[in-house]
Amino acid sequence: MKYKKVAALVALTIGFACSAIANPTLEKLEKTLTKTMPGLNIDSIKTTPMQGIYEVVSGGDVAYVSADGVHMIQGTLYNVPERKNLSEATLGGMRQKLMTSVDSSALLVYPAKGKALHTITVFTDPSCGYCKQLHKEVDKLNEMGVTVKYALYARSGNRNLTGRQLQEVACSKDAKRELERFFNSPSQASDGADCKGAHALDQIASIAPKVGLEGTPHIVTDSGLSFSGYRPAADLFKVLETGVK
């Protein structure tokens, strides 16, 4: 028993030693990058399958840098034999984590009918015509087994008209009915509202660029795939099934 305990302790110590050897390299690289690029917020740094090249994630972007921090590549890293997009895998995981952090009080959920096969989060704005088009497809998506979550997002900012409308939606006892009303009349006046859900709109606005939003509607799938623009229900379901946007 004593021998097993000693062996376990030695193994644990070796593990700590290996970590201690690896971490200083990453810490030094992070210091170098933040010094040469003031204002850079680094979310993560890790090794890649390419020796001497490190992956840096910052604010929804991924880049690859040399160990000394002198050279940087912005692009996509592939595993050629496996036909795998390693950059997208990293970003997909990051987007999934970001979406799970969204305050549920600012999400409107349209559940799948029957067994849920997929879940998508849609950044939607009632003043956006293509958002309204996609909204008309929600019933079809639900029938196909897709749960649709709306993240209320004002393209013009939370302090402008659409932002005030979405505050009303987030604070309403019947949020879906209120959203429908603004979809049908996007220029309708609104004084806004104050509640937990309304405060969460700022969180959604801050997350939007990190998940790659370039326009509305913007969709983040349950696998972390991210893309902007309207697609009919059948085309969108195909993307969810194949994982190819």
PDB file of C-alpha atoms in Angstrom:
ATOM      1  CA  MET A   1       0.000   0.000   0.000  1.00  0.00           C
ATOM      2  CA  LYS A   2       2.814   2.399   0.906  1.00  0.00           C
ATOM      3  CA  TYR A   3       4.599   1.620  -2.356  1.00  0.00           C
ATOM      4  CA  LYS A   4       1.443   2.416  -4.341  1.00  0.00           C
ATOM      5  CA  LYS A   5       1.021   5.707  -2.518  1.00  0.00           C
ATOM      6  CA  VAL A   6       4.649   6.670  -3.143  1.00  0.00           C
ATOM      7  CA  ALA A   7       4.340   5.695  -6.821  1.00  0.00           C
ATOM      8  CA  ALA A   8       1.187   7.754  -7.178  1.00  0.00           C
ATOM      9  CA  LEU A   9       2.855  10.727  -5.516  1.00  0.00           C
ATOM     10  CA  VAL A  10       5.883  10.434  -7.821  1.00  0.00           C
ATOM     11  CA  ALA A  11       3.619  10.258 -10.884  1.00  0.00           C
ATOM     12  CA  LEU A  12       1.686  13.283  -9.679  1.00  0.00           C
ATOM     13  CA  THR A  13       4.922  15.192  -9.065  1.00  0.00           C
ATOM     14  CA  ILE A  14       6.194  14.329 -12.547  1.00  0.00           C
ATOM     15  CA  GLY A  15       2.880  15.554 -13.980  1.00  0.00           C
ATOM     16  CA  PHE A  16       3.254  18.861 -12.156  1.00  0.00           C
ATOM     17  CA  ALA A  17       6.855  19.130 -13.328  1.00  0.00           C
ATOM     18  CA  CYS A  18       5.845  18.616 -16.957  1.00  0.00           C
ATOM     19  CA  SER A  19       3.166  21.273 -16.614  1.00  0.00           C
ATOM     20  CA  ALA A  20       5.624  23.635 -14.990  1.00  0.00           C
ATOM     21  CA  ILE A  21       8.042  23.160 -17.910  1.00  0.00           C
ATOM     22  CA  ALA A  22       5.336  23.780 -20.528  1.00  0.00           C
ATOM     23  CA  ASN A  23       3.583  26.761 -18.940  1.00  0.00           C
ATOM     24  CA  PRO A  24       6.488  29.244 -18.887  1.00  0.00           C
ATOM     25  CA  THR A  25       6.724  29.045 -22.688  1.00  0.00           C
ATOM     26  CA  LEU A  26       3.083  30.037 -23.050  1.00  0.00           C
ATOM     27  CA  GLU A  27       3.357  32.709 -20.365  1.00  0.00           C
ATOM     28  CA  LYS A  28       6.415  34.216 -22.040  1.00  0.00           C
ATOM     29  CA  LEU A  29       4.677  34.184 -25.424  1.00  0.00           C
ATOM     30  CA  GLU A  30       1.602  35.879 -23.972  1.00  0.00           C
ATOM     31  CA  LYS A  31       3.745  38.626 -22.397  1.00  0.00           C
ATOM     32  CA  THR A  32       5.579  39.161 -25.684  1.00  0.00           C
ATOM     33  CA  LEU A  33       2.362  39.456 -27.678  1.00  0.00           C
ATOM     34  CA  THR A  34       0.623  41.825 -25.259  1.00  0.00           C
ATOM     35  CA  LYS A  35       3.764  43.978 -25.182  1.00  0.00           C
ATOM     36  CA  THR A  36       4.134  44.228 -28.958  1.00  0.00           C
ATOM     37  CA  MET A  37       0.353  44.552 -29.510  1.00  0.00           C
ATOM     38  CA  PRO A  38      -1.016  46.756 -26.699  1.00  0.00           C
ATOM     39  CA  GLY A  39      -4.721  46.248 -26.119  1.00  0.00           C
ATOM     40  CA  LEU A  40      -4.694  42.653 -27.342  1.00  0.00           C
ATOM     41  CA  ASN A  41      -6.992  40.512 -25.183  1.00  0.00           C
ATOM     42  CA  ILE A  42      -5.892  36.896 -25.346  1.00  0.00           C
ATOM     43  CA  ASP A  43      -8.568  34.319 -24.556  1.00  0.00           C
ATOM     44  CA  SER A  44      -6.276  31.303 -24.920  1.00  0.00           C
ATOM     45  CA  ILE A  45      -2.872  30.150 -26.124  1.00  0.00           C
ATOM     46  CA  LYS A  46      -2.034  26.535 -26.811  1.00  0.00           C
ATOM     47  CA  THR A  47       0.278  24.326 -28.832  1.00  0.00           C
ATOM     48  CA  THR A  48      -0.670  23.067 -32.282  1.00  0.00           C
ATOM     49  CA  PRO A  49       0.290  19.886 -34.173  1.00  0.00           C
ATOM     50  CA  MET A  50       2.927  22.017 -35.951  1.00  0.00           C
ATOM     51  CA  GLN A  51       6.107  22.148 -33.893  1.00  0.00           C
ATOM     52  CA  GLY A  52       6.997  25.656 -32.735  1.00  0.00           C
ATOM     53  CA  ILE A  53       3.651  27.147 -33.804  1.00  0.00           C
ATOM     54  CA  TYR A  54       1.088  28.230 -31.213  1.00  0.00           C
ATOM     55  CA  GLU A  55      -2.618  28.933 -31.543  1.00  0.00           C
ATOM     56  CA  VAL A  56      -3.853  32.249 -30.152  1.00  0.00           C
ATOM     57  CA  VAL A  57      -7.563  32.981 -29.725  1.00  0.00           C
ATOM     58  CA  SER A  58      -8.653  36.568 -29.200  1.00  0.00           C
ATOM     59  CA  GLY A  59     -12.147  38.024 -29.358  1.00  0.00           C
ATOM     60  CA  GLY A  60     -13.562  35.474 -31.754  1.00  0.00           C
ATOM     61  CA  ASP A  61     -10.487  35.313 -33.993  1.00  0.00           C
ATOM     62  CA  VAL A  62      -7.788  32.665 -34.216  1.00  0.00           C
ATOM     63  CA  ALA A  63      -4.187  33.189 -35.321  1.00  0.00           C
ATOM     64  CA  TYR A  64      -0.954  31.202 -35.289  1.00  0.00           C
ATOM     65  CA  VAL A  65       2.334  32.577 -33.973  1.00  0.00           C
ATOM     66  CA  SER A  66       5.948  31.491 -33.729  1.00  0.00           C
ATOM     67  CA  ALA A  67       7.348  30.649 -30.295  1.00  0.00           C
ATOM     68  CA  ASP A  68       9.214  33.969 -30.112  1.00  0.00           C
ATOM     69  CA  GLY A  69       6.071  35.936 -30.975  1.00  0.00           C
ATOM     70  CA  VAL A  70       7.736  37.575 -33.977  1.00  0.00           C
ATOM     71  CA  HIS A  71       5.760  35.968 -36.789  1.00  0.00           C
ATOM     72  CA  MET A  72       1.976  35.592 -36.997  1.00  0.00           C
ATOM     73  CA  ILE A  73      -0.279  33.889 -39.535  1.00  0.00           C
ATOM     74  CA  GLN A  74      -3.986  34.655 -39.774  1.00  0.00           C
ATOM     75  CA  GLY A  75      -5.753  31.933 -41.688  1.00  0.00           C
ATOM     76  CA  THR A  76      -7.052  28.401 -41.464  1.00  0.00           C
ATOM     77  CA  LEU A  77      -5.063  25.448 -40.186  1.00  0.00           C
ATOM     78  CA  TYR A  78      -5.993  22.104 -41.745  1.00  0.00           C
ATOM     79  CA  ASN A  79      -5.127  18.508 -41.023  1.00  0.00           C
ATOM     80  CA  VAL A  80      -4.774  17.474 -44.666  1.00  0.00           C
ATOM     81  CA  PRO A  81      -5.010  13.645 -44.409  1.00  0.00           C
ATOM     82  CA  GLU A  82      -8.071  13.886 -42.155  1.00  0.00           C
ATOM     83  CA  ARG A  83      -9.625  16.766 -44.153  1.00  0.00           C
ATOM     84  CA  LYS A  84     -10.204  18.513 -40.835  1.00  0.00           C
ATOM     85  CA  ASN A  85     -10.419  22.257 -40.282  1.00  0.00           C
ATOM     86  CA  LEU A  86      -8.556  22.673 -36.978  1.00  0.00           C
ATOM     87  CA  SER A  87      -9.242  26.410 -36.798  1.00  0.00           C
ATOM     88  CA  GLU A  88     -12.992  25.911 -37.107  1.00  0.00           C
ATOM     89  CA  ALA A  89     -12.878  23.222 -34.429  1.00  0.00           C
ATOM     90  CA  THR A  90     -11.296  25.712 -32.024  1.00  0.00           C
ATOM     91  CA  LEU A  91     -13.710  28.518 -32.899  1.00  0.00           C
ATOM     92  CA  GLY A  92     -16.699  26.174 -32.759  1.00  0.00           C
ATOM     93  CA  GLY A  93     -15.862  25.146 -29.209  1.00  0.00           C
ATOM     94  CA  MET A  94     -15.408  28.779 -28.224  1.00  0.00           C
ATOM     95  CA  ARG A  95     -18.780  29.746 -29.739  1.00  0.00           C
ATOM     96  CA  GLN A  96     -20.514  26.905 -27.906  1.00  0.00           C
ATOM     97  CA  LYS A  97     -19.053  28.121 -24.633  1.00  0.00           C
ATOM     98  CA  LEU A  98     -20.109  31.702 -25.340  1.00  0.00           C
ATOM     99  CA  MET A  99     -23.662  30.707 -26.190  1.00  0.00           C
ATOM    100  CA  THR A 100     -24.082  28.702 -22.988  1.00  0.00           C
ATOM    101  CA  SER A 101     -23.095  31.839 -21.060  1.00  0.00           C
ATOM    102  CA  VAL A 102     -26.005  33.885 -22.461  1.00  0.00           C
ATOM    103  CA  ASP A 103     -28.593  34.820 -19.855  1.00  0.00           C
ATOM    104  CA  SER A 104     -31.635  32.667 -20.601  1.00  0.00           C
ATOM    105  CA  SER A 105     -33.941  35.570 -19.711  1.00  0.00           C
ATOM    106  CA  ALA A 106     -32.976  37.240 -23.009  1.00  0.00           C
ATOM    107  CA  LEU A 107     -33.649  34.142 -25.132  1.00  0.00           C
ATOM    108  CA  LEU A 108     -36.963  33.253 -26.751  1.00  0.00           C
ATOM    109  CA  VAL A 109     -37.256  29.510 -27.273  1.00  0.00           C
ATOM    110  CA  TYR A 110     -39.342  27.879 -29.996  1.00  0.00           C
ATOM    111  CA  PRO A 111     -39.016  24.148 -29.183  1.00  0.00           C
ATOM    112  CA  ALA A 112     -38.831  21.346 -31.713  1.00  0.00           C
ATOM    113  CA  LYS A 113     -41.989  19.313 -32.163  1.00  0.00           C
ATOM    114  CA  GLY A 114     -41.240  15.774 -31.110  1.00  0.00           C
ATOM    115  CA  LYS A 115     -37.623  14.727 -30.696  1.00  0.00           C
ATOM    116  CA  ALA A 116     -35.160  17.626 -30.909  1.00  0.00           C
ATOM    117  CA  LEU A 117     -32.497  16.804 -33.499  1.00  0.00           C
ATOM    118  CA  HIS A 118     -30.741  20.162 -33.501  1.00  0.00           C
ATOM    119  CA  THR A 119     -30.727  23.497 -31.702  1.00  0.00           C
ATOM    120  CA  ILE A 120     -29.831  26.815 -33.277  1.00  0.00           C
ATOM    121  CA  THR A 121     -29.458  30.251 -31.741  1.00  0.00           C
ATOM    122  CA  VAL A 122     -30.487  33.081 -34.035  1.00  0.00           C
ATOM    123  CA  PHE A 123     -29.402  36.673 -33.435  1.00  0.00           C
ATOM    124  CA  THR A 124     -32.546  38.425 -34.661  1.00  0.00           C
ATOM    125  CA  ASP A 125     -33.671  42.023 -35.113  1.00  0.00           C
ATOM    126  CA  PRO A 126     -37.310  42.975 -35.886  1.00  0.00           C
ATOM    127  CA  SER A 127     -36.140  45.818 -38.161  1.00  0.00           C
ATOM    128  CA  CYS A 128     -34.267  43.300 -40.361  1.00  0.00           C
ATOM    129  CA  GLY A 129     -36.267  42.070 -43.357  1.00  0.00           C
ATOM    130  CA  TYR A 130     -34.322  38.821 -43.681  1.00  0.00           C
ATOM    131  CA  CYS A 131     -34.881  38.154 -39.962  1.00  0.00           C
ATOM    132  CA  LYS A 132     -38.613  38.418 -40.612  1.00  0.00           C
ATOM    133  CA  GLN A 133     -38.269  35.972 -43.520  1.00  0.00           C
ATOM    134  CA  LEU A 134     -36.455  33.475 -41.325  1.00  0.00           C
ATOM    135  CA  HIS A 135     -39.070  34.010 -38.610  1.00  0.00           C
ATOM    136  CA  LYS A 136     -41.685  32.707 -41.048  1.00  0.00           C
ATOM    137  CA  GLU A 137     -39.635  29.492 -41.337  1.00  0.00           C
ATOM    138  CA  VAL A 138     -39.554  28.762 -37.593  1.00  0.00           C
ATOM    139  CA  ASP A 139     -42.660  26.549 -37.632  1.00  0.00           C
ATOM    140  CA  LYS A 140     -41.153  24.460 -40.443  1.00  0.00           C
ATOM    141  CA  LEU A 141     -37.878  24.148 -38.538  1.00  0.00           C
ATOM    142  CA  ASN A 142     -39.750  23.054 -35.403  1.00  0.00           C
ATOM    143  CA  GLU A 143     -41.581  20.404 -37.472  1.00  0.00           C
ATOM    144  CA  MET A 144     -38.197  19.155 -38.719  1.00  0.00           C
ATOM    145  CA  GLY A 145     -36.980  18.685 -35.152  1.00  0.00           C
ATOM    146  CA  VAL A 146     -35.045  21.941 -34.781  1.00  0.00           C
ATOM    147  CA  THR A 147     -35.308  24.011 -31.613  1.00  0.00           C
ATOM    148  CA  VAL A 148     -34.867  27.700 -32.396  1.00  0.00           C
ATOM    149  CA  LYS A 149     -33.574  30.102 -29.760  1.00  0.00           C
ATOM    150  CA  TYR A 150     -33.752  33.818 -30.450  1.00  0.00           C
ATOM    151  CA  ALA A 151     -31.006  36.026 -29.066  1.00  0.00           C
ATOM    152  CA  LEU A 152     -32.512  39.513 -29.212  1.00  0.00           C
ATOM    153  CA  TYR A 153     -30.018  41.722 -31.002  1.00  0.00           C
ATOM    154  CA  ALA A 154     -30.424  45.340 -32.127  1.00  0.00           C
ATOM    155  CA  ARG A 155     -28.247  46.137 -35.138  1.00  0.00           C
ATOM    156  CA  SER A 156     -28.503  49.861 -34.444  1.00  0.00           C
ATOM    157  CA  GLY A 157     -27.607  49.490 -30.767  1.00  0.00           C
ATOM    158  CA  ASN A 158     -29.550  48.891 -27.577  1.00  0.00           C
ATOM    159  CA  ARG A 159     -30.140  52.611 -26.953  1.00  0.00           C
ATOM    160  CA  ASN A 160     -31.955  53.194 -30.259  1.00  0.00           C
ATOM    161  CA  LEU A 161     -35.528  52.370 -31.307  1.00  0.00           C
ATOM    162  CA  THR A 162     -35.005  48.653 -32.008  1.00  0.00           C
ATOM    163  CA  GLY A 163     -33.097  48.313 -28.757  1.00  0.00           C
ATOM    164  CA  ARG A 164     -36.001  49.833 -26.845  1.00  0.00           C
ATOM    165  CA  GLN A 165     -38.430  47.530 -28.645  1.00  0.00           C
ATOM    166  CA  LEU A 166     -36.363  44.502 -27.671  1.00  0.00           C
ATOM    167  CA  GLN A 167     -36.313  45.703 -24.065  1.00  0.00           C
ATOM    168  CA  GLU A 168     -40.106  45.604 -24.181  1.00  0.00           C
ATOM    169  CA  VAL A 169     -39.991  42.128 -25.671  1.00  0.00           C
ATOM    170  CA  ALA A 170     -37.560  40.840 -23.045  1.00  0.00           C
ATOM    171  CA  CYS A 171     -39.682  42.230 -20.204  1.00  0.00           C
ATOM    172  CA  SER A 172     -43.078  41.209 -21.566  1.00  0.00           C
ATOM    173  CA  LYS A 173     -45.196  38.431 -20.072  1.00  0.00           C
ATOM    174  CA  ASP A 174     -45.809  37.286 -23.641  1.00  0.00           C
ATOM    175  CA  ALA A 175     -42.447  37.971 -25.290  1.00  0.00           C
ATOM    176  CA  LYS A 176     -43.220  36.039 -28.478  1.00  0.00           C
ATOM    177  CA  ARG A 177     -46.381  38.049 -29.107  1.00  0.00           C
ATOM    178  CA  GLU A 178     -44.498  41.305 -28.547  1.00  0.00           C
ATOM    179  CA  LEU A 179     -41.714  40.290 -30.918  1.00  0.00           C
ATOM    180  CA  GLU A 180     -44.308  39.390 -33.543  1.00  0.00           C
ATOM    181  CA  ARG A 181     -45.827  42.847 -33.122  1.00  0.00           C
ATOM    182  CA  PHE A 182     -42.512  44.582 -33.790  1.00  0.00           C
ATOM    183  CA  PHE A 183     -41.723  42.291 -36.720  1.00  0.00           C
ATOM    184  CA  ASN A 184     -45.013  43.462 -38.247  1.00  0.00           C
ATOM    185  CA  SER A 185     -44.397  47.114 -37.357  1.00  0.00           C
ATOM    186  CA  PRO A 186     -40.638  47.748 -36.952  1.00  0.00           C
ATOM    187  CA  SER A 187     -41.049  51.543 -36.874  1.00  0.00           C
ATOM    188  CA  GLN A 188     -43.515  51.450 -33.981  1.00  0.00           C
ATOM    189  CA  ALA A 189     -42.531  53.762 -31.130  1.00  0.00           C
ATOM    190  CA  SER A 190     -41.263  52.264 -27.866  1.00  0.00           C
ATOM    191  CA  ASP A 191     -40.202  53.677 -24.504  1.00  0.00           C
ATOM    192  CA  GLY A 192     -38.217  50.572 -23.641  1.00  0.00           C
ATOM    193  CA  ALA A 193     -38.417  48.617 -20.396  1.00  0.00           C
ATOM    194  CA  ASP A 194     -36.298  47.723 -17.394  1.00  0.00           C
ATOM    195  CA  CYS A 195     -35.893  44.142 -16.198  1.00  0.00           C
ATOM    196  CA  LYS A 196     -33.308  41.378 -15.971  1.00  0.00           C
ATOM    197  CA  GLY A 197     -33.951  40.306 -19.554  1.00  0.00           C
ATOM    198  CA  ALA A 198     -33.468  43.854 -20.831  1.00  0.00           C
ATOM    199  CA  HIS A 199     -30.125  44.103 -19.064  1.00  0.00           C
ATOM    200  CA  ALA A 200     -29.043  40.848 -20.723  1.00  0.00           C
ATOM    201  CA  LEU A 201     -29.341  42.485 -24.153  1.00  0.00           C
ATOM    202  CA  ASP A 202     -25.987  44.157 -23.521  1.00  0.00           C
ATOM    203  CA  GLN A 203     -24.435  40.740 -22.953  1.00  0.00           C
ATOM    204  CA  ILE A 204     -25.820  39.508 -26.276  1.00  0.00           C
ATOM    205  CA  ALA A 205     -24.458  42.605 -28.030  1.00  0.00           C
ATOM    206  CA  SER A 206     -20.996  41.972 -26.587  1.00  0.00           C
ATOM    207  CA  ILE A 207     -21.023  38.302 -27.598  1.00  0.00           C
ATOM    208  CA  ALA A 208     -22.231  38.930 -31.170  1.00  0.00           C
ATOM    209  CA  PRO A 209     -18.860  39.888 -32.742  1.00  0.00           C
ATOM    210  CA  LYS A 210     -17.120  37.070 -30.885  1.00  0.00           C
ATOM    211  CA  VAL A 211     -19.309  34.450 -32.565  1.00  0.00           C
ATOM    212  CA  GLY A 212     -18.639  35.969 -35.987  1.00  0.00           C
ATOM    213  CA  LEU A 213     -21.762  38.062 -36.549  1.00  0.00           C
ATOM    214  CA  GLU A 214     -21.470  40.019 -39.796  1.00  0.00           C
ATOM    215  CA  GLY A 215     -25.165  40.707 -40.296  1.00  0.00           C
ATOM    216  CA  THR A 216     -28.605  39.557 -39.201  1.00  0.00           C
ATOM    217  CA  PRO A 217     -30.030  37.045 -38.976  1.00  0.00           C
ATOM    218  CA  HIS A 218     -26.925  35.361 -37.596  1.00  0.00           C
ATOM    219  CA  ILE A 219     -27.049  31.671 -36.715  1.00  0.00           C
ATOM    220  CA  VAL A 220     -24.938  29.637 -34.317  1.00  0.00           C
ATOM    221  CA  THR A 221     -25.611  25.893 -34.440  1.00  0.00           C
ATOM    222  CA  ASP A 222     -25.385  23.406 -31.599  1.00  0.00           C
ATOM    223  CA  SER A 223     -22.022  22.254 -33.018  1.00  0.00           C
ATOM    224  CA  GLY A 224     -20.634  25.805 -32.941  1.00  0.00           C
ATOM    225  CA  LEU A 225     -20.947  26.477 -36.673  1.00  0.00           C
ATOM    226  CA  SER A 226     -21.593  30.165 -37.323  1.00  0.00           C
ATOM    227  CA  PHE A 227     -22.925  32.070 -40.350  1.00  0.00           C
ATOM    228  CA  SER A 228     -24.965  35.142 -41.234  1.00  0.00           C
ATOM    229  CA  GLY A 229     -27.904  35.468 -43.606  1.00  0.00           C
ATOM    230  CA  TYR A 230     -31.319  34.037 -44.399  1.00  0.00           C
ATOM    231  CA  ARG A 231     -31.762  30.450 -45.567  1.00  0.00           C
ATOM    232  CA  PRO A 232     -35.022  28.559 -46.164  1.00  0.00           C
ATOM    233  CA  ALA A 233     -35.815  25.870 -43.618  1.00  0.00           C
ATOM    234  CA  ALA A 234     -34.853  22.984 -45.914  1.00  0.00           C
ATOM    235  CA  ASP A 235     -31.459  24.519 -46.745  1.00  0.00           C
ATOM    236  CA  LEU A 236     -30.785  25.341 -43.113  1.00  0.00           C
ATOM    237  CA  PHE A 237     -31.653  21.802 -42.018  1.00  0.00           C
ATOM    238  CA  LYS A 238     -29.191  20.444 -44.591  1.00  0.00           C
ATOM    239  CA  VAL A 239     -26.438  22.550 -43.011  1.00  0.00           C
ATOM    240  CA  LEU A 240     -27.322  21.186 -39.573  1.00  0.00           C
ATOM    241  CA  GLU A 241     -27.224  17.612 -40.840  1.00  0.00           C
ATOM    242  CA  THR A 242     -23.964  17.889 -42.807  1.00  0.00           C
ATOM    243  CA  GLY A 243     -22.105  20.482 -40.733  1.00  0.00           C
ATOM    244  CA  VAL A 244     -21.173  22.281 -43.953  1.00  0.00           C
ATOM    245  CA  LYS A 245     -22.385  25.864 -44.331  1.00  0.00           C
TER     246      LYS A 245
END
